Every structure is written in structure tokens, then in C-alpha cells.
mmCIF file of C-alpha atoms and ligand atoms in Angstrom:
data_model
loop_
_atom_site.group_PDB
_atom_site.id
_atom_site.type_symbol
_atom_site.label_atom_id
_atom_site.label_comp_id
_atom_site.label_asym_id
_atom_site.label_seq_id
_atom_site.Cartn_x
_atom_site.Cartn_y
_atom_site.Cartn_z
ATOM 1 C CA MET N 1 -2.326 -63.186 6.657
ATOM 2 C CA VAL N 2 -3.927 -61.774 9.770
ATOM 3 C CA MET N 3 -1.690 -59.428 11.729
ATOM 4 C CA ASN N 4 -1.261 -59.994 15.398
ATOM 5 C CA PRO N 5 -3.264 -57.181 17.124
ATOM 6 C CA TYR N 6 -0.300 -56.379 19.365
ATOM 7 C CA ARG N 7 1.985 -55.850 16.345
ATOM 8 C CA LEU N 8 -0.703 -53.780 14.641
ATOM 9 C CA ARG N 9 -0.921 -51.449 17.658
ATOM 10 C CA LYS N 10 2.868 -51.210 17.749
ATOM 11 C CA ARG N 11 3.008 -50.301 14.063
ATOM 12 C CA LEU N 12 0.239 -47.740 14.464
ATOM 13 C CA PHE N 13 2.050 -46.186 17.410
ATOM 14 C CA ALA N 14 5.339 -46.057 15.455
ATOM 15 C CA PHE N 15 3.513 -44.433 12.530
ATOM 16 C CA ILE N 16 1.942 -41.724 14.740
ATOM 17 C CA LEU N 17 5.334 -41.070 16.335
ATOM 18 C CA ALA N 18 7.058 -40.736 12.951
ATOM 19 C CA ALA N 19 4.314 -38.497 11.589
ATOM 20 C CA SER N 20 4.439 -36.100 14.524
ATOM 21 C CA ALA N 21 8.242 -35.983 14.407
ATOM 22 C CA GLY N 22 7.971 -35.197 10.710
ATOM 23 C CA LEU N 23 5.511 -32.402 11.376
ATOM 24 C CA CYS N 24 7.836 -30.875 13.959
ATOM 25 C CA VAL N 25 10.770 -30.606 11.570
ATOM 26 C CA LEU N 26 8.756 -29.430 8.554
ATOM 27 C CA ASP N 27 9.544 -25.878 7.557
ATOM 28 C CA SER N 28 6.495 -23.672 7.975
ATOM 29 C CA SER N 29 6.847 -22.782 4.274
ATOM 30 C CA ALA N 30 5.199 -26.149 3.675
ATOM 31 C CA TRP N 31 1.964 -24.260 4.418
ATOM 32 C CA ALA N 32 2.639 -21.482 1.932
ATOM 33 C CA GLU N 33 -0.398 -20.843 -0.173
ATOM 34 C CA THR N 34 -0.678 -20.203 -3.869
ATOM 35 C CA ARG N 35 -2.652 -16.998 -4.285
ATOM 36 C CA LYS N 36 -4.063 -16.192 -7.698
ATOM 37 C CA PHE N 37 -5.162 -12.707 -8.645
ATOM 38 C CA SER N 38 -6.280 -11.016 -11.853
ATOM 39 C CA MET N 39 -5.689 -7.369 -12.557
ATOM 40 C CA THR N 40 -6.530 -5.148 -15.481
ATOM 41 C CA ILE N 41 -4.863 -1.947 -16.593
ATOM 42 C CA GLU N 42 -7.551 0.466 -17.717
ATOM 43 C CA ASP N 43 -7.770 3.885 -19.335
ATOM 44 C CA THR N 44 -9.361 5.786 -16.483
ATOM 45 C CA VAL N 45 -10.190 9.301 -15.377
ATOM 46 C CA VAL N 46 -9.570 10.026 -11.697
ATOM 47 C CA THR N 47 -10.312 13.196 -9.771
ATOM 48 C CA LEU N 48 -7.498 14.463 -7.570
ATOM 49 C CA VAL N 49 -9.507 17.217 -5.917
ATOM 50 C CA ASP N 50 -12.499 19.359 -6.793
ATOM 51 C CA LYS N 51 -12.593 19.558 -10.627
ATOM 52 C CA GLN N 52 -8.975 18.557 -11.268
ATOM 53 C CA THR N 53 -9.280 15.342 -13.258
ATOM 54 C CA PHE N 54 -6.386 13.285 -14.598
ATOM 55 C CA ARG N 55 -6.186 10.599 -17.268
ATOM 56 C CA THR N 56 -4.568 7.481 -15.807
ATOM 57 C CA PHE N 57 -3.768 3.852 -16.648
ATOM 58 C CA SER N 58 -5.218 2.574 -13.398
ATOM 59 C CA PHE N 59 -5.006 -0.942 -11.995
ATOM 60 C CA ASN N 60 -8.589 -2.233 -11.912
ATOM 61 C CA GLY N 61 -9.684 1.339 -12.609
ATOM 62 C CA GLN N 62 -8.494 2.721 -9.284
ATOM 63 C CA THR N 63 -5.588 4.868 -8.022
ATOM 64 C CA PRO N 64 -4.026 3.754 -5.750
ATOM 65 C CA GLY N 65 -4.439 0.221 -7.074
ATOM 66 C CA PRO N 66 -6.041 -2.660 -5.162
ATOM 67 C CA LEU N 67 -4.409 -3.857 -1.964
ATOM 68 C CA LEU N 68 -2.563 -7.150 -2.361
ATOM 69 C CA HIS N 69 -2.277 -8.652 1.112
ATOM 70 C CA VAL N 70 -0.431 -11.958 1.474
ATOM 71 C CA THR N 71 1.862 -13.880 3.797
ATOM 72 C CA GLU N 72 5.610 -14.277 3.506
ATOM 73 C CA GLY N 73 6.403 -17.392 1.476
ATOM 74 C CA ASP N 74 3.122 -17.431 -0.452
ATOM 75 C CA ASP N 75 3.377 -18.223 -4.137
ATOM 76 C CA LEU N 76 1.692 -15.421 -6.075
ATOM 77 C CA GLU N 77 0.215 -15.678 -9.531
ATOM 78 C CA VAL N 78 -1.001 -12.360 -10.873
ATOM 79 C CA ALA N 79 -2.532 -12.312 -14.354
ATOM 80 C CA VAL N 80 -2.321 -8.770 -15.703
ATOM 81 C CA GLU N 81 -4.463 -7.814 -18.691
ATOM 82 C CA ASN N 82 -3.518 -4.617 -20.484
ATOM 83 C CA GLN N 83 -6.716 -2.970 -21.707
ATOM 84 C CA THR N 84 -5.038 0.289 -22.690
ATOM 85 C CA THR N 85 -3.425 1.290 -25.977
ATOM 86 C CA LEU N 86 0.117 1.558 -24.567
ATOM 87 C CA PRO N 87 2.537 -1.101 -23.240
ATOM 88 C CA HIS N 88 2.972 -1.661 -19.485
ATOM 89 C CA THR N 89 4.495 -4.067 -16.940
ATOM 90 C CA ILE N 90 4.319 -4.513 -13.165
ATOM 91 C CA HIS N 91 7.413 -4.308 -11.011
ATOM 92 C CA TRP N 92 6.936 -5.772 -7.511
ATOM 93 C CA HIS N 93 8.967 -3.299 -5.533
ATOM 94 C CA GLY N 94 10.803 -4.975 -2.649
ATOM 95 C CA MET N 95 10.345 -8.571 -3.803
ATOM 96 C CA LEU N 96 13.640 -10.439 -4.049
ATOM 97 C CA GLN N 97 12.560 -12.617 -6.995
ATOM 98 C CA ARG N 98 15.107 -15.276 -6.073
ATOM 99 C CA GLY N 99 15.215 -17.658 -9.016
ATOM 100 C CA THR N 100 12.436 -15.694 -10.756
ATOM 101 C CA TRP N 101 14.275 -12.670 -12.135
ATOM 102 C CA LYS N 102 12.110 -12.717 -15.258
ATOM 103 C CA MET N 103 9.155 -11.765 -13.051
ATOM 104 C CA ASP N 104 10.742 -8.466 -11.991
ATOM 105 C CA GLY N 105 8.689 -6.476 -14.478
ATOM 106 C CA VAL N 106 11.356 -4.380 -16.189
ATOM 107 C CA PRO N 107 10.630 -4.016 -19.928
ATOM 108 C CA ASP N 108 13.422 -5.071 -22.277
ATOM 109 C CA ALA N 109 15.502 -6.297 -19.329
ATOM 110 C CA THR N 110 13.392 -9.060 -17.781
ATOM 111 C CA GLN N 111 10.457 -9.338 -20.213
ATOM 112 C CA PRO N 112 8.915 -7.656 -23.229
ATOM 113 C CA ALA N 113 6.340 -5.113 -22.054
ATOM 114 C CA ILE N 114 2.745 -6.333 -21.997
ATOM 115 C CA ALA N 115 1.310 -5.140 -25.300
ATOM 116 C CA PRO N 116 -2.176 -3.632 -25.593
ATOM 117 C CA GLY N 117 -4.765 -6.408 -25.378
ATOM 118 C CA GLU N 118 -2.266 -8.945 -24.008
ATOM 119 C CA THR N 119 -2.163 -10.712 -20.647
ATOM 120 C CA PHE N 120 0.987 -11.628 -18.759
ATOM 121 C CA THR N 121 1.039 -13.752 -15.614
ATOM 122 C CA TYR N 122 3.595 -12.934 -12.942
ATOM 123 C CA ARG N 123 4.606 -15.895 -10.749
ATOM 124 C CA PHE N 124 6.859 -15.329 -7.749
ATOM 125 C CA LYS N 125 7.251 -15.970 -4.049
ATOM 126 C CA ALA N 126 6.272 -13.223 -1.591
ATOM 127 C CA GLU N 127 9.666 -12.622 -0.013
ATOM 128 C CA PRO N 128 10.684 -10.830 2.147
ATOM 129 C CA SER N 129 7.846 -9.628 4.375
ATOM 130 C CA GLY N 130 6.936 -5.995 4.961
ATOM 131 C CA THR N 131 5.349 -2.913 3.448
ATOM 132 C CA MET N 132 5.993 -3.257 -0.278
ATOM 133 C CA TRP N 133 4.324 -1.837 -3.369
ATOM 134 C CA TYR N 134 3.882 -2.458 -7.050
ATOM 135 C CA HIS N 135 4.075 -0.134 -10.018
ATOM 136 C CA CYS N 136 4.449 -0.065 -13.784
ATOM 137 C CA HIS N 137 8.036 -0.018 -15.046
ATOM 138 C CA VAL N 138 7.398 1.295 -18.560
ATOM 139 C CA ASN N 139 8.160 4.981 -19.016
ATOM 140 C CA VAL N 140 8.053 5.389 -15.247
ATOM 141 C CA ASN N 141 8.413 9.164 -15.269
ATOM 142 C CA GLU N 142 5.028 9.293 -16.933
ATOM 143 C CA HIS N 143 3.230 6.053 -15.961
ATOM 144 C CA VAL N 144 4.207 6.043 -12.282
ATOM 145 C CA ALA N 145 4.793 9.736 -11.677
ATOM 146 C CA MET N 146 1.597 10.901 -13.392
ATOM 147 C CA ARG N 147 -0.667 8.082 -14.532
ATOM 148 C CA GLY N 148 -1.508 6.498 -11.198
ATOM 149 C CA MET N 149 0.100 3.104 -11.832
ATOM 150 C CA TRP N 150 0.861 2.079 -8.260
ATOM 151 C CA GLY N 151 -0.651 0.184 -5.360
ATOM 152 C CA PRO N 152 0.272 -1.449 -2.027
ATOM 153 C CA LEU N 153 1.626 -4.978 -1.584
ATOM 154 C CA ILE N 154 1.603 -5.955 2.085
ATOM 155 C CA VAL N 155 3.449 -9.145 2.989
ATOM 156 C CA ASP N 156 2.719 -10.270 6.543
ATOM 157 C CA PRO N 157 5.698 -11.857 8.289
ATOM 158 C CA LYS N 158 5.426 -15.514 9.305
ATOM 159 C CA THR N 159 6.772 -14.554 12.698
ATOM 160 C CA PRO N 160 5.683 -10.991 13.504
ATOM 161 C CA PRO N 161 7.877 -8.893 15.817
ATOM 162 C CA ALA N 162 6.303 -8.155 19.228
ATOM 163 C CA ILE N 163 5.358 -4.588 18.307
ATOM 164 C CA GLU N 164 3.195 -5.749 15.375
ATOM 165 C CA LYS N 165 1.110 -7.914 17.700
ATOM 166 C CA GLU N 166 0.107 -4.759 19.603
ATOM 167 C CA VAL N 167 -1.279 -2.964 16.536
ATOM 168 C CA THR N 168 -5.019 -2.152 16.785
ATOM 169 C CA LYS N 169 -5.346 0.019 13.661
ATOM 170 C CA ASP N 170 -3.395 -0.226 10.421
ATOM 171 C CA TYR N 171 -3.241 2.501 7.738
ATOM 172 C CA ILE N 172 -1.491 2.891 4.379
ATOM 173 C CA MET N 173 -0.482 6.296 3.005
ATOM 174 C CA MET N 174 0.835 6.536 -0.551
ATOM 175 C CA PHE N 175 2.252 9.874 -1.672
ATOM 176 C CA SER N 176 2.365 11.161 -5.221
ATOM 177 C CA SER N 177 2.745 14.318 -7.312
ATOM 178 C CA TRP N 178 1.105 15.357 -10.573
ATOM 179 C CA VAL N 179 1.738 17.857 -13.391
ATOM 180 C CA SER N 180 -1.633 19.259 -14.390
ATOM 181 C CA SER N 181 -0.528 20.506 -17.811
ATOM 182 C CA TRP N 182 -0.341 16.832 -18.913
ATOM 183 C CA SER N 183 -3.549 15.781 -17.194
ATOM 184 C CA GLN N 184 -5.578 15.127 -20.342
ATOM 185 C CA LYS N 185 -2.700 13.873 -22.530
ATOM 186 C CA PRO N 186 -2.081 10.188 -21.740
ATOM 187 C CA GLY N 187 1.080 8.930 -23.385
ATOM 188 C CA GLN N 188 2.791 12.305 -23.026
ATOM 189 C CA GLY N 189 4.598 14.144 -20.266
ATOM 190 C CA GLY N 190 7.095 13.215 -17.617
ATOM 191 C CA ILE N 191 9.835 15.259 -19.235
ATOM 192 C CA PRO N 192 12.631 17.492 -17.923
ATOM 193 C CA GLY N 193 11.275 20.849 -16.847
ATOM 194 C CA ASP N 194 7.935 19.452 -15.658
ATOM 195 C CA GLU N 195 6.908 21.013 -12.393
ATOM 196 C CA ALA N 196 4.391 19.186 -10.248
ATOM 197 C CA ASP N 197 1.503 21.342 -9.044
ATOM 198 C CA TYR N 198 -0.809 18.768 -7.434
ATOM 199 C CA PHE N 199 0.195 16.512 -4.560
ATOM 200 C CA THR N 200 -1.844 13.640 -3.252
ATOM 201 C CA LEU N 201 -2.289 11.302 -0.334
ATOM 202 C CA ASN N 202 -3.823 8.051 -1.603
ATOM 203 C CA GLY N 203 -4.675 9.803 -4.856
ATOM 204 C CA LYS N 204 -6.553 12.761 -3.319
ATOM 205 C CA ALA N 205 -5.549 16.290 -2.362
ATOM 206 C CA PHE N 206 -6.927 18.246 0.607
ATOM 207 C CA PRO N 207 -9.789 18.928 1.245
ATOM 208 C CA ASP N 208 -10.768 15.690 -0.532
ATOM 209 C CA THR N 209 -8.495 13.587 1.672
ATOM 210 C CA GLN N 210 -9.981 11.839 4.732
ATOM 211 C CA PRO N 211 -9.200 11.957 8.447
ATOM 212 C CA LEU N 212 -7.784 8.993 10.364
ATOM 213 C CA ARG N 213 -10.255 8.066 13.079
ATOM 214 C CA ILE N 214 -8.705 6.539 16.178
ATOM 215 C CA LYS N 215 -9.352 6.327 19.910
ATOM 216 C CA GLN N 216 -7.275 6.612 23.041
ATOM 217 C CA GLY N 217 -5.287 3.436 23.646
ATOM 218 C CA ASP N 218 -5.015 2.483 19.985
ATOM 219 C CA VAL N 219 -1.652 1.324 18.738
ATOM 220 C CA VAL N 220 -1.693 2.735 15.236
ATOM 221 C CA ARG N 221 0.569 1.539 12.475
ATOM 222 C CA ILE N 222 0.974 3.990 9.581
ATOM 223 C CA ARG N 223 2.714 2.624 6.510
ATOM 224 C CA LEU N 224 4.191 5.453 4.416
ATOM 225 C CA ILE N 225 4.954 4.694 0.749
ATOM 226 C CA GLY N 226 6.720 7.168 -1.545
ATOM 227 C CA ALA N 227 4.934 6.370 -4.816
ATOM 228 C CA GLY N 228 5.739 9.577 -6.691
ATOM 229 C CA ASP N 229 8.737 11.577 -7.801
ATOM 230 C CA GLU N 230 9.115 13.981 -4.902
ATOM 231 C CA LEU N 231 10.564 13.919 -1.421
ATOM 232 C CA HIS N 232 8.000 14.341 1.363
ATOM 233 C CA SER N 233 8.505 15.551 4.907
ATOM 234 C CA ILE N 234 5.616 14.098 6.864
ATOM 235 C CA HIS N 235 4.813 15.751 10.164
ATOM 236 C CA ILE N 236 2.240 14.265 12.543
ATOM 237 C CA HIS N 237 1.302 16.635 15.344
ATOM 238 C CA GLY N 238 0.861 15.828 19.034
ATOM 239 C CA HIS N 239 2.702 12.502 19.097
ATOM 240 C CA LEU N 240 6.080 10.909 18.903
ATOM 241 C CA LEU N 241 6.210 8.189 16.295
ATOM 242 C CA GLU N 242 8.336 5.108 16.495
ATOM 243 C CA VAL N 243 9.945 4.385 13.137
ATOM 244 C CA TYR N 244 10.229 0.630 13.413
ATOM 245 C CA ALA N 245 10.713 -0.506 9.823
ATOM 246 C CA LYS N 246 12.377 0.859 6.686
ATOM 247 C CA ASP N 247 11.545 -0.608 3.278
ATOM 248 C CA GLY N 248 9.611 -3.355 5.021
ATOM 249 C CA ARG N 249 12.442 -4.494 7.266
ATOM 250 C CA PRO N 250 12.329 -3.996 11.050
ATOM 251 C CA LEU N 251 15.081 -1.680 12.272
ATOM 252 C CA PRO N 252 17.504 -2.998 14.910
ATOM 253 C CA ASN N 253 17.269 0.346 16.722
ATOM 254 C CA PRO N 254 13.927 2.066 16.111
ATOM 255 C CA ILE N 255 13.959 5.852 16.455
ATOM 256 C CA MET N 256 11.371 8.318 17.751
ATOM 257 C CA VAL N 257 10.425 11.183 15.441
ATOM 258 C CA ASP N 258 7.687 13.731 14.839
ATOM 259 C CA THR N 259 8.704 14.380 11.211
ATOM 260 C CA ILE N 260 10.064 11.923 8.700
ATOM 261 C CA LEU N 261 11.588 12.393 5.257
ATOM 262 C CA LEU N 262 10.272 9.943 2.678
ATOM 263 C CA GLY N 263 11.924 9.682 -0.728
ATOM 264 C CA PRO N 264 10.596 8.191 -3.966
ATOM 265 C CA GLY N 265 10.228 4.426 -3.598
ATOM 266 C CA GLU N 266 10.913 4.412 0.136
ATOM 267 C CA ARG N 267 8.660 2.962 2.833
ATOM 268 C CA TYR N 268 8.569 3.619 6.547
ATOM 269 C CA ASP N 269 6.362 1.846 9.089
ATOM 270 C CA LEU N 270 5.473 4.090 12.025
ATOM 271 C CA ILE N 271 3.861 3.235 15.344
ATOM 272 C CA LEU N 272 1.740 5.927 16.967
ATOM 273 C CA ARG N 273 0.530 5.241 20.501
ATOM 274 C CA ALA N 274 -2.771 7.089 20.823
ATOM 275 C CA ASP N 275 -2.398 8.794 24.182
ATOM 276 C CA ASN N 276 -3.345 12.403 23.439
ATOM 277 C CA PRO N 277 -7.017 12.936 22.479
ATOM 278 C CA GLY N 278 -7.548 15.852 20.127
ATOM 279 C CA ILE N 279 -7.699 16.798 16.480
ATOM 280 C CA TRP N 280 -4.199 16.678 15.069
ATOM 281 C CA MET N 281 -2.734 17.894 11.808
ATOM 282 C CA VAL N 282 -0.877 15.544 9.453
ATOM 283 C CA HIS N 283 0.872 17.308 6.583
ATOM 284 C CA ASP N 284 3.827 17.476 4.254
ATOM 285 C CA HIS N 285 6.219 20.051 5.683
ATOM 286 C CA ILE N 286 7.508 20.842 2.210
ATOM 287 C CA ASP N 287 5.027 23.691 1.917
ATOM 288 C CA ARG N 288 4.992 23.590 -1.871
ATOM 289 C CA HIS N 289 3.245 20.214 -1.473
ATOM 290 C CA THR N 290 0.246 21.772 0.258
ATOM 291 C CA VAL N 291 -1.130 23.575 -2.775
ATOM 292 C CA ASN N 292 -3.684 22.657 -5.425
ATOM 293 C CA GLY N 293 -2.429 24.183 -8.653
ATOM 294 C CA LYS N 294 -2.173 27.897 -7.942
ATOM 295 C CA SER N 295 -4.187 27.808 -4.686
ATOM 296 C CA PRO N 296 -2.769 27.304 -1.199
ATOM 297 C CA MET N 297 -4.476 25.072 1.413
ATOM 298 C CA GLY N 298 -4.477 21.840 -0.535
ATOM 299 C CA GLY N 299 -2.241 18.909 -1.331
ATOM 300 C CA ILE N 300 -0.900 16.567 1.305
ATOM 301 C CA MET N 301 -2.883 17.431 4.401
ATOM 302 C CA THR N 302 -5.189 15.476 6.655
ATOM 303 C CA THR N 303 -6.008 15.134 10.346
ATOM 304 C CA ILE N 304 -6.153 12.548 13.076
ATOM 305 C CA GLU N 305 -9.493 12.665 14.908
ATOM 306 C CA TYR N 306 -9.850 11.001 18.299
ATOM 307 C CA GLU N 307 -13.326 9.655 18.907
ATOM 308 C CA GLU N 308 -13.162 11.144 22.424
ATOM 309 C CA ILE N 309 -13.357 14.615 20.828
ATOM 310 C CA PRO N 310 -16.756 15.157 19.114
ATOM 311 C CA VAL N 311 -15.746 16.949 15.933
ATOM 312 C CA LYS N 312 -19.199 18.417 15.327
ATOM 313 C CA ASP N 313 -18.821 20.432 18.549
ATOM 314 C CA GLN N 314 -15.651 22.154 17.328
ATOM 315 C CA ALA N 315 -17.140 25.190 15.578
ATOM 316 C CA PHE N 316 -13.781 26.231 14.114
ATOM 317 C CA TYR N 317 -12.965 22.825 12.626
ATOM 318 C CA SER N 318 -13.200 22.996 8.839
ATOM 319 C CA TRP N 319 -13.961 19.275 8.570
ATOM 320 C CA LYS N 320 -16.621 19.198 11.285
ATOM 321 C CA ASN N 321 -19.347 18.244 8.770
ATOM 322 C CA LYS N 322 -17.187 16.165 6.478
ATOM 323 C CA ASN N 323 -18.733 13.116 4.890
ATOM 324 C CA PHE N 324 -16.457 10.364 6.213
ATOM 325 C CA VAL N 325 -15.395 7.710 3.682
ATOM 326 C CA PRO N 326 -14.025 4.608 5.380
ATOM 327 C CA ASP N 327 -11.177 2.528 3.909
ATOM 328 C CA PHE N 328 -9.456 5.626 2.503
ATOM 329 C CA PHE N 329 -6.273 4.349 4.148
ATOM 330 C CA TYR N 330 -7.138 0.671 3.422
ATOM 331 C CA GLU N 331 -7.880 0.341 7.139
ATOM 332 C CA GLU N 332 -10.980 -1.789 6.490
ATOM 333 C CA SER N 333 -9.361 -3.836 3.712
ATOM 334 C CA LEU N 334 -6.398 -4.648 5.950
ATOM 335 C CA LYS N 335 -8.786 -6.294 8.438
ATOM 336 C CA LYS N 336 -10.242 -8.612 5.796
ATOM 337 C CA PRO N 337 -8.886 -12.090 5.053
ATOM 338 C CA LEU N 338 -5.716 -12.160 2.960
ATOM 339 C CA GLY N 339 -6.225 -11.588 -0.744
ATOM 340 C CA MET N 340 -6.811 -8.742 -3.184
ATOM 341 C CA HIS N 341 -9.079 -5.912 -2.074
ATOM 342 C CA GLU N 342 -10.436 -3.130 -4.227
ATOM 343 C CA SER N 343 -11.538 0.122 -2.663
ATOM 344 C CA ALA N 344 -14.528 2.124 -3.892
ATOM 345 C CA ALA N 345 -12.879 5.274 -2.524
ATOM 346 C CA PHE N 346 -10.190 5.125 -5.210
ATOM 347 C CA LYS N 347 -12.253 4.201 -8.277
ATOM 348 C CA GLY N 348 -12.136 6.503 -11.265
ATOM 349 C CA VAL N 349 -14.409 6.351 -14.288
ATOM 350 C CA PRO N 350 -13.585 4.759 -17.654
ATOM 351 C CA ALA N 351 -11.872 7.233 -19.990
ATOM 352 C CA PRO N 352 -14.077 8.387 -22.876
HETATM 353 CU CU1 CU T 1 2.850 1.647 -17.764
#
């Protein structure tokens, strides 16, 4: 039967109309992507500062671990291969795991720990959005507090708040503490009476940290993540910071601060409007956290350098000849397409 051309046009028109109406009512989650990643847990040696090495169980051989950067609603599949001789898991800190509680990564509560040589695949939806992180949940007072088993998980919101659209530079800072007497004894430590004597910002202590390089007019987002066991009091000089999100969630009433207390597990997203060219100190105001072992002038310290101020001309500036390593705050990785990004700056070496 040959269809009357008029009826054909009418049907085509009705089809287009129905299809576009359908598209309009579809939830945007219909575009959620499945993102597949593979991670290994490796016996690694990292250097915190100078000659202070530490045996770790690092994700992909780096501490902090690789950046996982996804969008809210994405379905994640992360295959984790344990190449060490001890059991581990991954807990996805901040993820709601609605309907997927067995993916929460708590040994003997949601799964058996991943045995040496085994692979376990975590499958869950990235929900909610925000600055999240991941860490081992086996013997956390050793594996997380001292063996470098943590990394950032950034979940972009589907509908970003206005302030996020202004951001020109994005940085991640993960804070941790270490007990050097256990440094070469993997599988031991993390016991009552331990006293941390090394303190790191993205796995390095001053002077082996890196400056943040910005310019006037930048809208800088700094994502603070408390990955260790200690409270930190982070002071950024020369600016007021807008605290606009806590634990990944935007605050209804952001506050302005120059110092912020960050506890273990907590995250704060800060906005710094770069309006004051100079070289500015960033440090932990708990002074005990600015030592390296028995020496002062270490630990959690860095600077903000404005490009308007040529650092080489500042004769007094102790970092005037510093070899700058980009991506120390994941600032380059965060600009890349969504996915998993390793960072050469954080790589250790395989343990002997
Ligand atoms: Cu572990």
C-alpha cells in the first residue's frame, strides 16, 4: 500500500513533535555516563621531605592517589587490584550508595576485604556532587593515617551554583600526618601513644611543597580535604576566603574567614578572589604541624605567588629559585576532560 504523501508528512510531523516533547521531559540523568577505571594498590616508598621516606600502600603508586573526576549521576565502575601482601578496601567518602550499600568499602560490614592478589570492582552512582575523597577502610589508623591510602574524588554538579561558574583556577589540598618511627614497618603502627612528627600537604612537607601560582582577577577555588588524623587550622594571608561548601554541599549562608579549622574527614571549598598581588603565606596555625621531625620550619606551609610579583626579584624570598612543579594541587588535572588522572608529582617508587 502506498501512503498518501499528505498523511506521511502529517505522521512525520507528529513523530517529531512527540520526540521533542519526550526529550523535554527526560531527566538529565538519562545522559549519565558509565565511567570505568582500574586502580592498583602497590607497596611503595614515598618521600615526604628531604630524606624522610615512608613505606605506603599507594593507589597506582602515588600519594595522594589519582584524581577521579566525574559528573553527578555517573555510574562508576572501579576495578581495584590489591598487589600488596595485606588486605584493603576502598571507601568512597561522601557517596550515598543508595541501593548499593555493599559498595561502601567497609571490611566485614559491607564486603570481605580485598585479599592480596585479588581484584574487586566497585559499582555505584556518583551522588551527591561535591568535593569528596576515597580511602582504604582496613585498619584505618595505619592504612589511612600513615600509609598514604587516600585520594580525591571530585563530583561536578549537574547544575553548578553561580559562584562555581566564576572559578578560573581550581586547587585541591589534602592534609595528613605521619609517625616516622613506623616509616619502614608496613603492617605495623597506628597505635595509642603514637605521636605524629611529620605533616604534609598533598603528601609533601615544606620546603618540598609547591606554591600556588595565580594572577590578579583570578577566582580561585581551594578544596581542603582532611585526609589524616589531626585537626588543621589553615590560615591564608592577605585575603578573605568565602567558605561556600562543607563536605561537598553548598552552604545556604557562606561565611568569610581568614582561618578555617578542618577536622579528619572534613572538606571545605573556599573561594579566594585574587585582588591583592604579593607573596602570601599559607600555613597550618597549629604550630606543631609546621615541623619536620625534630626541626622547625617544615610541615604544612606553602605560599601563594601572584604572577604580577616577579619572585626572582625578591632577594629575601626563600623560594625565589624554586623549581616549580605544576599539578601539585591537581590544578592541571582538573582542567582535563573528566576521568582518572595520575600525577607524576605524587609518584613514589616500588618498595624493595
Ligand atoms: Cu588498606
